[in-house]
Amino acid sequence: MKVKEKGQNIELNKRNETIEDNPKMKTFDDMLVKQLQNDEFKKEYEAIQPEMDVIRARVDARTSQEQ
């Protein structure tokens, strides 16, 4: 499937395709490690961590109530 975004064609993978099916696919952690090598990205990523901690705590509290 192809999607046009900002003048570029982007080819999307099938939803059921796994990393094992496509060795070019990377995990989120793999991508994050690479992105964190960029100083500007790392600075912004670290700046939002307190907010992300609050979000994670809220999600954890809500999911623990559902169980």
N, CA, C, O and CB atoms as a CASP TS submission, in Angstrom:
PFRMAT TS
TARGET T0000
AUTHOR 0000-0000-0000
METHOD Language model
MODEL 1
PARENT N/A
ATOM      1  N   MET     1       0.843  -1.166   0.000  1.00  0.00           N
ATOM      2  CA  MET     1       0.000   0.000   0.000  1.00  0.00           C
ATOM      3  C   MET     1       0.894   1.236   0.000  1.00  0.00           C
ATOM      4  O   MET     1       1.880   1.287   0.735  1.00  0.00           O
ATOM      5  CB  MET     1      -0.962  -0.006   1.215  1.00  0.00           C
ATOM      6  N   LYS     2       0.566   2.207  -0.797  1.00  0.00           N
ATOM      7  CA  LYS     2       1.350   3.431  -0.849  1.00  0.00           C
ATOM      8  C   LYS     2       0.498   4.603  -0.381  1.00  0.00           C
ATOM      9  O   LYS     2      -0.695   4.686  -0.672  1.00  0.00           O
ATOM     10  CB  LYS     2       1.886   3.681  -2.275  1.00  0.00           C
ATOM     11  N   VAL     3       1.137   5.499   0.346  1.00  0.00           N
ATOM     12  CA  VAL     3       0.473   6.683   0.875  1.00  0.00           C
ATOM     13  C   VAL     3       1.294   7.892   0.458  1.00  0.00           C
ATOM     14  O   VAL     3       2.523   7.863   0.511  1.00  0.00           O
ATOM     15  CB  VAL     3       0.312   6.611   2.436  1.00  0.00           C
ATOM     16  N   LYS     4       0.624   8.936   0.048  1.00  0.00           N
ATOM     17  CA  LYS     4       1.340  10.151  -0.332  1.00  0.00           C
ATOM     18  C   LYS     4       1.264  11.120   0.836  1.00  0.00           C
ATOM     19  O   LYS     4       0.177  11.496   1.274  1.00  0.00           O
ATOM     20  CB  LYS     4       0.745  10.787  -1.636  1.00  0.00           C
ATOM     21  N   GLU     5       2.427  11.522   1.339  1.00  0.00           N
ATOM     22  CA  GLU     5       2.493  12.431   2.469  1.00  0.00           C
ATOM     23  C   GLU     5       3.539  13.494   2.188  1.00  0.00           C
ATOM     24  O   GLU     5       4.699  13.176   1.929  1.00  0.00           O
ATOM     25  CB  GLU     5       2.814  11.672   3.776  1.00  0.00           C
ATOM     26  N   LYS     6       3.137  14.735   2.238  1.00  0.00           N
ATOM     27  CA  LYS     6       4.040  15.856   2.007  1.00  0.00           C
ATOM     28  C   LYS     6       4.843  15.686   0.718  1.00  0.00           C
ATOM     29  O   LYS     6       6.050  15.925   0.690  1.00  0.00           O
ATOM     30  CB  LYS     6       4.984  16.015   3.186  1.00  0.00           C
ATOM     31  N   GLY     7       4.162  15.274  -0.339  1.00  0.00           N
ATOM     32  CA  GLY     7       4.808  15.166  -1.627  1.00  0.00           C
ATOM     33  C   GLY     7       5.673  13.936  -1.807  1.00  0.00           C
ATOM     34  O   GLY     7       6.344  13.802  -2.831  1.00  0.00           O
ATOM     35  N   GLN     8       5.675  13.032  -0.835  1.00  0.00           N
ATOM     36  CA  GLN     8       6.486  11.831  -0.943  1.00  0.00           C
ATOM     37  C   GLN     8       5.587  10.603  -0.956  1.00  0.00           C
ATOM     38  O   GLN     8       4.549  10.578  -0.295  1.00  0.00           O
ATOM     39  CB  GLN     8       7.500  11.749   0.213  1.00  0.00           C
ATOM     40  N   ASN     9       5.983   9.601  -1.701  1.00  0.00           N
ATOM     41  CA  ASN     9       5.278   8.328  -1.667  1.00  0.00           C
ATOM     42  C   ASN     9       5.901   7.463  -0.584  1.00  0.00           C
ATOM     43  O   ASN     9       7.115   7.259  -0.562  1.00  0.00           O
ATOM     44  CB  ASN     9       5.326   7.615  -3.051  1.00  0.00           C
ATOM     45  N   ILE    10       5.080   6.964   0.298  1.00  0.00           N
ATOM     46  CA  ILE    10       5.561   6.115   1.380  1.00  0.00           C
ATOM     47  C   ILE    10       4.904   4.754   1.232  1.00  0.00           C
ATOM     48  O   ILE    10       3.679   4.650   1.158  1.00  0.00           O
ATOM     49  CB  ILE    10       5.258   6.743   2.783  1.00  0.00           C
ATOM     50  N   GLU    11       5.708   3.733   1.188  1.00  0.00           N
ATOM     51  CA  GLU    11       5.161   2.390   1.078  1.00  0.00           C
ATOM     52  C   GLU    11       4.971   1.816   2.480  1.00  0.00           C
ATOM     53  O   GLU    11       5.916   1.741   3.265  1.00  0.00           O
ATOM     54  CB  GLU    11       6.086   1.478   0.223  1.00  0.00           C
ATOM     55  N   LEU    12       3.744   1.415   2.780  1.00  0.00           N
ATOM     56  CA  LEU    12       3.428   0.864   4.092  1.00  0.00           C
ATOM     57  C   LEU    12       3.480  -0.657   4.053  1.00  0.00           C
ATOM     58  O   LEU    12       3.119  -1.274   3.051  1.00  0.00           O
ATOM     59  CB  LEU    12       2.043   1.340   4.561  1.00  0.00           C
ATOM     60  N   ASN    13       3.931  -1.254   5.144  1.00  0.00           N
ATOM     61  CA  ASN    13       3.963  -2.706   5.239  1.00  0.00           C
ATOM     62  C   ASN    13       2.598  -3.236   5.636  1.00  0.00           C
ATOM     63  O   ASN    13       1.793  -2.521   6.233  1.00  0.00           O
ATOM     64  CB  ASN    13       5.026  -3.161   6.243  1.00  0.00           C
ATOM     65  N   LYS    14       2.341  -4.493   5.302  1.00  0.00           N
ATOM     66  CA  LYS    14       1.122  -5.144   5.742  1.00  0.00           C
ATOM     67  C   LYS    14       1.124  -5.179   7.257  1.00  0.00           C
ATOM     68  O   LYS    14       2.187  -5.289   7.868  1.00  0.00           O
ATOM     69  CB  LYS    14       0.994  -6.571   5.148  1.00  0.00           C
ATOM     70  N   ARG    15      -0.040  -5.087   7.874  1.00  0.00           N
ATOM     71  CA  ARG    15      -0.121  -5.071   9.330  1.00  0.00           C
ATOM     72  C   ARG    15       0.402  -6.360   9.955  1.00  0.00           C
ATOM     73  O   ARG    15       0.940  -6.329  11.062  1.00  0.00           O
ATOM     74  CB  ARG    15      -1.549  -4.838   9.763  1.00  0.00           C
ATOM     75  N   ASN    16       0.259  -7.463   9.285  1.00  0.00           N
ATOM     76  CA  ASN    16       0.672  -8.731   9.889  1.00  0.00           C
ATOM     77  C   ASN    16       2.130  -9.077   9.606  1.00  0.00           C
ATOM     78  O   ASN    16       2.593 -10.154   9.981  1.00  0.00           O
ATOM     79  CB  ASN    16      -0.212  -9.846   9.390  1.00  0.00           C
ATOM     80  N   GLU    17       2.847  -8.190   8.958  1.00  0.00           N
ATOM     81  CA  GLU    17       4.251  -8.443   8.671  1.00  0.00           C
ATOM     82  C   GLU    17       5.070  -8.217   9.936  1.00  0.00           C
ATOM     83  O   GLU    17       4.895  -7.209  10.621  1.00  0.00           O
ATOM     84  CB  GLU    17       4.755  -7.537   7.518  1.00  0.00           C
ATOM     85  N   THR    18       5.950  -9.138  10.242  1.00  0.00           N
ATOM     86  CA  THR    18       6.766  -9.030  11.439  1.00  0.00           C
ATOM     87  C   THR    18       8.199  -8.692  11.069  1.00  0.00           C
ATOM     88  O   THR    18       8.576  -8.713   9.897  1.00  0.00           O
ATOM     89  CB  THR    18       6.713 -10.327  12.249  1.00  0.00           C
ATOM     90  N   ILE    19       8.980  -8.384  12.072  1.00  0.00           N
ATOM     91  CA  ILE    19      10.393  -8.087  11.841  1.00  0.00           C
ATOM     92  C   ILE    19      11.091  -9.296  11.232  1.00  0.00           C
ATOM     93  O   ILE    19      11.986  -9.147  10.401  1.00  0.00           O
ATOM     94  CB  ILE    19      11.087  -7.671  13.155  1.00  0.00           C
ATOM     95  N   GLU    20      10.683 -10.486  11.643  1.00  0.00           N
ATOM     96  CA  GLU    20      11.281 -11.697  11.091  1.00  0.00           C
ATOM     97  C   GLU    20      10.950 -11.850   9.604  1.00  0.00           C
ATOM     98  O   GLU    20      11.760 -12.367   8.834  1.00  0.00           O
ATOM     99  CB  GLU    20      10.800 -12.928  11.867  1.00  0.00           C
ATOM    100  N   ASP    21       9.747 -11.395   9.201  1.00  0.00           N
ATOM    101  CA  ASP    21       9.339 -11.469   7.800  1.00  0.00           C
ATOM    102  C   ASP    21      10.108 -10.479   6.932  1.00  0.00           C
ATOM    103  O   ASP    21      10.332 -10.723   5.746  1.00  0.00           O
ATOM    104  CB  ASP    21       7.847 -11.212   7.674  1.00  0.00           C
ATOM    105  N   ASN    22      10.505  -9.376   7.526  1.00  0.00           N
ATOM    106  CA  ASN    22      11.173  -8.321   6.776  1.00  0.00           C
ATOM    107  C   ASN    22      12.402  -7.868   7.553  1.00  0.00           C
ATOM    108  O   ASN    22      12.281  -7.062   8.475  1.00  0.00           O
ATOM    109  CB  ASN    22      10.212  -7.127   6.509  1.00  0.00           C
ATOM    110  N   PRO    23      13.573  -8.365   7.202  1.00  0.00           N
ATOM    111  CA  PRO    23      14.775  -8.021   7.954  1.00  0.00           C
ATOM    112  C   PRO    23      15.123  -6.530   7.909  1.00  0.00           C
ATOM    113  O   PRO    23      15.922  -6.061   8.720  1.00  0.00           O
ATOM    114  CB  PRO    23      15.933  -8.816   7.431  1.00  0.00           C
ATOM    115  N   LYS    24      14.537  -5.784   6.975  1.00  0.00           N
ATOM    116  CA  LYS    24      14.798  -4.343   6.918  1.00  0.00           C
ATOM    117  C   LYS    24      14.032  -3.585   7.997  1.00  0.00           C
ATOM    118  O   LYS    24      14.400  -2.466   8.355  1.00  0.00           O
ATOM    119  CB  LYS    24      14.428  -3.795   5.544  1.00  0.00           C
ATOM    120  N   MET    25      12.965  -4.195   8.517  1.00  0.00           N
ATOM    121  CA  MET    25      12.184  -3.568   9.577  1.00  0.00           C
ATOM    122  C   MET    25      12.991  -3.513  10.863  1.00  0.00           C
ATOM    123  O   MET    25      13.762  -4.426  11.157  1.00  0.00           O
ATOM    124  CB  MET    25      10.869  -4.324   9.804  1.00  0.00           C
ATOM    125  N   LYS    26      12.817  -2.456  11.623  1.00  0.00           N
ATOM    126  CA  LYS    26      13.523  -2.322  12.888  1.00  0.00           C
ATOM    127  C   LYS    26      12.519  -2.209  14.022  1.00  0.00           C
ATOM    128  O   LYS    26      11.367  -1.826  13.820  1.00  0.00           O
ATOM    129  CB  LYS    26      14.463  -1.100  12.868  1.00  0.00           C
ATOM    130  N   THR    27      12.972  -2.546  15.203  1.00  0.00           N
ATOM    131  CA  THR    27      12.110  -2.375  16.363  1.00  0.00           C
ATOM    132  C   THR    27      12.152  -0.916  16.788  1.00  0.00           C
ATOM    133  O   THR    27      13.023  -0.163  16.354  1.00  0.00           O
ATOM    134  CB  THR    27      12.542  -3.308  17.528  1.00  0.00           C
ATOM    135  N   PHE    28      11.218  -0.520  17.629  1.00  0.00           N
ATOM    136  CA  PHE    28      11.212   0.837  18.158  1.00  0.00           C
ATOM    137  C   PHE    28      12.513   1.114  18.891  1.00  0.00           C
ATOM    138  O   PHE    28      13.100   2.186  18.741  1.00  0.00           O
ATOM    139  CB  PHE    28      10.011   1.055  19.091  1.00  0.00           C
ATOM    140  N   ASP    29      12.965   0.154  19.683  1.00  0.00           N
ATOM    141  CA  ASP    29      14.200   0.350  20.445  1.00  0.00           C
ATOM    142  C   ASP    29      15.400   0.563  19.528  1.00  0.00           C
ATOM    143  O   ASP    29      16.264   1.390  19.819  1.00  0.00           O
ATOM    144  CB  ASP    29      14.452  -0.846  21.357  1.00  0.00           C
ATOM    145  N   ASP    30      15.459  -0.177  18.423  1.00  0.00           N
ATOM    146  CA  ASP    30      16.550   0.003  17.458  1.00  0.00           C
ATOM    147  C   ASP    30      16.533   1.416  16.882  1.00  0.00           C
ATOM    148  O   ASP    30      17.569   2.072  16.772  1.00  0.00           O
ATOM    149  CB  ASP    30      16.446  -1.035  16.322  1.00  0.00           C
ATOM    150  N   MET    31      15.344   1.865  16.520  1.00  0.00           N
ATOM    151  CA  MET    31      15.209   3.204  15.951  1.00  0.00           C
ATOM    152  C   MET    31      15.549   4.273  16.986  1.00  0.00           C
ATOM    153  O   MET    31      16.191   5.272  16.661  1.00  0.00           O
ATOM    154  CB  MET    31      13.786   3.417  15.416  1.00  0.00           C
ATOM    155  N   LEU    32      15.122   4.068  18.223  1.00  0.00           N
ATOM    156  CA  LEU    32      15.388   5.044  19.272  1.00  0.00           C
ATOM    157  C   LEU    32      16.881   5.177  19.542  1.00  0.00           C
ATOM    158  O   LEU    32      17.391   6.288  19.689  1.00  0.00           O
ATOM    159  CB  LEU    32      14.660   4.656  20.551  1.00  0.00           C
ATOM    160  N   VAL    33      17.577   4.059  19.608  1.00  0.00           N
ATOM    161  CA  VAL    33      19.022   4.096  19.832  1.00  0.00           C
ATOM    162  C   VAL    33      19.703   4.932  18.758  1.00  0.00           C
ATOM    163  O   VAL    33      20.579   5.746  19.050  1.00  0.00           O
ATOM    164  CB  VAL    33      19.607   2.672  19.850  1.00  0.00           C
ATOM    165  N   LYS    34      19.289   4.723  17.516  1.00  0.00           N
ATOM    166  CA  LYS    34      19.886   5.484  16.417  1.00  0.00           C
ATOM    167  C   LYS    34      19.547   6.971  16.525  1.00  0.00           C
ATOM    168  O   LYS    34      20.417   7.824  16.348  1.00  0.00           O
ATOM    169  CB  LYS    34      19.408   4.931  15.067  1.00  0.00           C
ATOM    170  N   GLN    35      18.283   7.281  16.816  1.00  0.00           N
ATOM    171  CA  GLN    35      17.862   8.678  16.921  1.00  0.00           C
ATOM    172  C   GLN    35      18.533   9.392  18.085  1.00  0.00           C
ATOM    173  O   GLN    35      18.824  10.584  17.990  1.00  0.00           O
ATOM    174  CB  GLN    35      16.355   8.759  17.073  1.00  0.00           C
ATOM    175  N   LEU    36      18.784   8.685  19.179  1.00  0.00           N
ATOM    176  CA  LEU    36      19.396   9.306  20.349  1.00  0.00           C
ATOM    177  C   LEU    36      20.858   9.689  20.110  1.00  0.00           C
ATOM    178  O   LEU    36      21.452  10.390  20.929  1.00  0.00           O
ATOM    179  CB  LEU    36      19.301   8.368  21.535  1.00  0.00           C
ATOM    180  N   GLN    37      21.434   9.246  19.018  1.00  0.00           N
ATOM    181  CA  GLN    37      22.788   9.665  18.658  1.00  0.00           C
ATOM    182  C   GLN    37      22.806  11.113  18.179  1.00  0.00           C
ATOM    183  O   GLN    37      23.855  11.757  18.175  1.00  0.00           O
ATOM    184  CB  GLN    37      23.360   8.746  17.574  1.00  0.00           C
ATOM    185  N   ASN    38      21.646  11.619  17.776  1.00  0.00           N
ATOM    186  CA  ASN    38      21.496  13.010  17.334  1.00  0.00           C
ATOM    187  C   ASN    38      21.293  13.867  18.591  1.00  0.00           C
ATOM    188  O   ASN    38      20.319  13.685  19.320  1.00  0.00           O
ATOM    189  CB  ASN    38      20.281  13.174  16.315  1.00  0.00           C
ATOM    190  N   ASP    39      22.211  14.794  18.835  1.00  0.00           N
ATOM    191  CA  ASP    39      22.173  15.604  20.058  1.00  0.00           C
ATOM    192  C   ASP    39      20.885  16.412  20.209  1.00  0.00           C
ATOM    193  O   ASP    39      20.346  16.514  21.311  1.00  0.00           O
ATOM    194  CB  ASP    39      23.353  16.542  20.080  1.00  0.00           C
ATOM    195  N   GLU    40      20.393  16.980  19.123  1.00  0.00           N
ATOM    196  CA  GLU    40      19.157  17.772  19.186  1.00  0.00           C
ATOM    197  C   GLU    40      17.968  16.886  19.550  1.00  0.00           C
ATOM    198  O   GLU    40      17.145  17.257  20.387  1.00  0.00           O
ATOM    199  CB  GLU    40      18.898  18.483  17.838  1.00  0.00           C
ATOM    200  N   PHE    41      17.880  15.717  18.921  1.00  0.00           N
ATOM    201  CA  PHE    41      16.800  14.781  19.222  1.00  0.00           C
ATOM    202  C   PHE    41      16.884  14.340  20.685  1.00  0.00           C
ATOM    203  O   PHE    41      15.881  14.314  21.398  1.00  0.00           O
ATOM    204  CB  PHE    41      16.860  13.552  18.278  1.00  0.00           C
ATOM    205  N   LYS    42      18.103  13.993  21.117  1.00  0.00           N
ATOM    206  CA  LYS    42      18.297  13.520  22.489  1.00  0.00           C
ATOM    207  C   LYS    42      17.860  14.574  23.509  1.00  0.00           C
ATOM    208  O   LYS    42      17.218  14.247  24.507  1.00  0.00           O
ATOM    209  CB  LYS    42      19.768  13.146  22.718  1.00  0.00           C
ATOM    210  N   LYS    43      18.204  15.826  23.260  1.00  0.00           N
ATOM    211  CA  LYS    43      17.823  16.919  24.160  1.00  0.00           C
ATOM    212  C   LYS    43      16.302  17.020  24.276  1.00  0.00           C
ATOM    213  O   LYS    43      15.766  17.130  25.379  1.00  0.00           O
ATOM    214  CB  LYS    43      18.410  18.257  23.663  1.00  0.00           C
ATOM    215  N   GLU    44      15.613  16.984  23.143  1.00  0.00           N
ATOM    216  CA  GLU    44      14.151  17.073  23.143  1.00  0.00           C
ATOM    217  C   GLU    44      13.515  15.836  23.779  1.00  0.00           C
ATOM    218  O   GLU    44      12.544  15.946  24.526  1.00  0.00           O
ATOM    219  CB  GLU    44      13.632  17.251  21.714  1.00  0.00           C
ATOM    220  N   TYR    45      14.062  14.672  23.482  1.00  0.00           N
ATOM    221  CA  TYR    45      13.546  13.412  24.049  1.00  0.00           C
ATOM    222  C   TYR    45      13.656  13.443  25.569  1.00  0.00           C
ATOM    223  O   TYR    45      12.714  13.071  26.269  1.00  0.00           O
ATOM    224  CB  TYR    45      14.320  12.185  23.477  1.00  0.00           C
ATOM    225  N   GLU    46      14.791  13.880  26.075  1.00  0.00           N
ATOM    226  CA  GLU    46      14.988  13.940  27.524  1.00  0.00           C
ATOM    227  C   GLU    46      14.105  15.010  28.160  1.00  0.00           C
ATOM    228  O   GLU    46      13.677  14.859  29.304  1.00  0.00           O
ATOM    229  CB  GLU    46      16.458  14.214  27.849  1.00  0.00           C
ATOM    230  N   ALA    47      13.830  16.085  27.433  1.00  0.00           N
ATOM    231  CA  ALA    47      13.001  17.168  27.966  1.00  0.00           C
ATOM    232  C   ALA    47      11.556  16.726  28.209  1.00  0.00           C
ATOM    233  O   ALA    47      10.899  17.241  29.115  1.00  0.00           O
ATOM    234  CB  ALA    47      13.020  18.354  27.012  1.00  0.00           C
ATOM    235  N   ILE    48      11.058  15.786  27.418  1.00  0.00           N
ATOM    236  CA  ILE    48       9.664  15.352  27.578  1.00  0.00           C
ATOM    237  C   ILE    48       9.512  14.164  28.525  1.00  0.00           C
ATOM    238  O   ILE    48       8.390  13.721  28.772  1.00  0.00           O
ATOM    239  CB  ILE    48       9.082  14.993  26.232  1.00  0.00           C
ATOM    240  N   GLN    49      10.598  13.648  29.051  1.00  0.00           N
ATOM    241  CA  GLN    49      10.508  12.465  29.902  1.00  0.00           C
ATOM    242  C   GLN    49       9.662  12.667  31.158  1.00  0.00           C
ATOM    243  O   GLN    49       8.914  11.756  31.512  1.00  0.00           O
ATOM    244  CB  GLN    49      11.881  12.036  30.301  1.00  0.00           C
ATOM    245  N   PRO    50       9.734  13.810  31.856  1.00  0.00           N
ATOM    246  CA  PRO    50       8.854  13.978  33.024  1.00  0.00           C
ATOM    247  C   PRO    50       7.362  13.875  32.659  1.00  0.00           C
ATOM    248  O   PRO    50       6.579  13.268  33.389  1.00  0.00           O
ATOM    249  CB  PRO    50       9.126  15.333  33.686  1.00  0.00           C
ATOM    250  N   GLU    51       6.988  14.469  31.532  1.00  0.00           N
ATOM    251  CA  GLU    51       5.604  14.386  31.073  1.00  0.00           C
ATOM    252  C   GLU    51       5.247  12.939  30.709  1.00  0.00           C
ATOM    253  O   GLU    51       4.154  12.468  31.022  1.00  0.00           O
ATOM    254  CB  GLU    51       5.381  15.319  29.860  1.00  0.00           C
ATOM    255  N   MET    52       6.163  12.249  30.054  1.00  0.00           N
ATOM    256  CA  MET    52       5.922  10.857  29.680  1.00  0.00           C
ATOM    257  C   MET    52       5.787   9.968  30.917  1.00  0.00           C
ATOM    258  O   MET    52       5.006   9.017  30.912  1.00  0.00           O
ATOM    259  CB  MET    52       7.056  10.343  28.784  1.00  0.00           C
ATOM    260  N   ASP    53       6.540  10.270  31.971  1.00  0.00           N
ATOM    261  CA  ASP    53       6.427   9.510  33.218  1.00  0.00           C
ATOM    262  C   ASP    53       5.032   9.643  33.823  1.00  0.00           C
ATOM    263  O   ASP    53       4.474   8.670  34.329  1.00  0.00           O
ATOM    264  CB  ASP    53       7.481   9.980  34.226  1.00  0.00           C
ATOM    265  N   VAL    54       4.473  10.850  33.768  1.00  0.00           N
ATOM    266  CA  VAL    54       3.114  11.079  34.273  1.00  0.00           C
ATOM    267  C   VAL    54       2.111  10.292  33.439  1.00  0.00           C
ATOM    268  O   VAL    54       1.206   9.660  33.985  1.00  0.00           O
ATOM    269  CB  VAL    54       2.764  12.591  34.255  1.00  0.00           C
ATOM    270  N   ILE    55       2.268  10.328  32.133  1.00  0.00           N
ATOM    271  CA  ILE    55       1.357   9.595  31.240  1.00  0.00           C
ATOM    272  C   ILE    55       1.435   8.095  31.521  1.00  0.00           C
ATOM    273  O   ILE    55       0.406   7.426  31.620  1.00  0.00           O
ATOM    274  CB  ILE    55       1.698   9.880  29.753  1.00  0.00           C
ATOM    275  N   ARG    56       2.665   7.563  31.650  1.00  0.00           N
ATOM    276  CA  ARG    56       2.819   6.131  31.938  1.00  0.00           C
ATOM    277  C   ARG    56       2.172   5.761  33.264  1.00  0.00           C
ATOM    278  O   ARG    56       1.534   4.714  33.375  1.00  0.00           O
ATOM    279  CB  ARG    56       4.301   5.746  31.958  1.00  0.00           C
ATOM    280  N   ALA    57       2.334   6.619  34.276  1.00  0.00           N
ATOM    281  CA  ALA    57       1.740   6.354  35.591  1.00  0.00           C
ATOM    282  C   ALA    57       0.214   6.322  35.504  1.00  0.00           C
ATOM    283  O   ALA    57      -0.423   5.474  36.127  1.00  0.00           O
ATOM    284  CB  ALA    57       2.190   7.419  36.610  1.00  0.00           C
ATOM    285  N   ARG    58      -0.372   7.238  34.737  1.00  0.00           N
ATOM    286  CA  ARG    58      -1.832   7.253  34.565  1.00  0.00           C
ATOM    287  C   ARG    58      -2.315   5.992  33.852  1.00  0.00           C
ATOM    288  O   ARG    58      -3.302   5.379  34.259  1.00  0.00           O
ATOM    289  CB  ARG    58      -2.267   8.501  33.774  1.00  0.00           C
ATOM    290  N   VAL    59      -1.617   5.614  32.796  1.00  0.00           N
ATOM    291  CA  VAL    59      -1.994   4.408  32.053  1.00  0.00           C
ATOM    292  C   VAL    59      -1.880   3.183  32.950  1.00  0.00           C
ATOM    293  O   VAL    59      -2.778   2.341  32.970  1.00  0.00           O
ATOM    294  CB  VAL    59      -1.108   4.238  30.798  1.00  0.00           C
ATOM    295  N   ASP    60      -0.787   3.082  33.688  1.00  0.00           N
ATOM    296  CA  ASP    60      -0.589   1.941  34.593  1.00  0.00           C
ATOM    297  C   ASP    60      -1.686   1.897  35.647  1.00  0.00           C
ATOM    298  O   ASP    60      -2.197   0.822  35.960  1.00  0.00           O
ATOM    299  CB  ASP    60       0.794   2.017  35.272  1.00  0.00           C
ATOM    300  N   ALA    61      -2.054   3.042  36.197  1.00  0.00           N
ATOM    301  CA  ALA    61      -3.110   3.088  37.223  1.00  0.00           C
ATOM    302  C   ALA    61      -4.446   2.651  36.644  1.00  0.00           C
ATOM    303  O   ALA    61      -5.186   1.904  37.285  1.00  0.00           O
ATOM    304  CB  ALA    61      -3.232   4.505  37.813  1.00  0.00           C
ATOM    305  N   ARG    62      -4.755   3.101  35.463  1.00  0.00           N
ATOM    306  CA  ARG    62      -6.044   2.736  34.840  1.00  0.00           C
ATOM    307  C   ARG    62      -6.077   1.262  34.461  1.00  0.00           C
ATOM    308  O   ARG    62      -7.090   0.592  34.665  1.00  0.00           O
ATOM    309  CB  ARG    62      -6.303   3.599  33.591  1.00  0.00           C
ATOM    310  N   THR    63      -4.988   0.756  33.916  1.00  0.00           N
ATOM    311  CA  THR    63      -5.001  -0.660  33.511  1.00  0.00           C
ATOM    312  C   THR    63      -4.986  -1.575  34.725  1.00  0.00           C
ATOM    313  O   THR    63      -5.527  -2.679  34.660  1.00  0.00           O
ATOM    314  CB  THR    63      -3.799  -0.974  32.605  1.00  0.00           C
ATOM    315  N   SER    64      -4.388  -1.156  35.820  1.00  0.00           N
ATOM    316  CA  SER    64      -4.400  -2.004  37.014  1.00  0.00           C
ATOM    317  C   SER    64      -5.790  -2.032  37.647  1.00  0.00           C
ATOM    318  O   SER    64      -6.150  -3.020  38.288  1.00  0.00           O
ATOM    319  CB  SER    64      -3.363  -1.507  38.038  1.00  0.00           C
ATOM    320  N   GLN    65      -6.576  -0.972  37.480  1.00  0.00           N
ATOM    321  CA  GLN    65      -7.950  -0.943  37.987  1.00  0.00           C
ATOM    322  C   GLN    65      -8.863  -1.860  37.189  1.00  0.00           C
ATOM    323  O   GLN    65      -9.814  -2.419  37.734  1.00  0.00           O
ATOM    324  CB  GLN    65      -8.494   0.479  37.957  1.00  0.00           C
ATOM    325  N   GLU    66      -8.580  -2.017  35.901  1.00  0.00           N
ATOM    326  CA  GLU    66      -9.415  -2.840  35.034  1.00  0.00           C
ATOM    327  C   GLU    66      -9.249  -4.331  35.311  1.00  0.00           C
ATOM    328  O   GLU    66     -10.136  -5.122  34.992  1.00  0.00           O
ATOM    329  CB  GLU    66      -9.092  -2.552  33.587  1.00  0.00           C
ATOM    330  N   GLN    67      -8.139  -4.715  35.893  1.00  0.00           N
ATOM    331  CA  GLN    67      -7.853  -6.145  36.093  1.00  0.00           C
ATOM    332  C   GLN    67      -8.521  -6.692  37.292  1.00  0.00           C
ATOM    333  O   GLN    67      -8.377  -7.878  37.592  1.00  0.00           O
ATOM    334  CB  GLN    67      -6.395  -6.384  36.205  1.00  0.00           C
TER
END
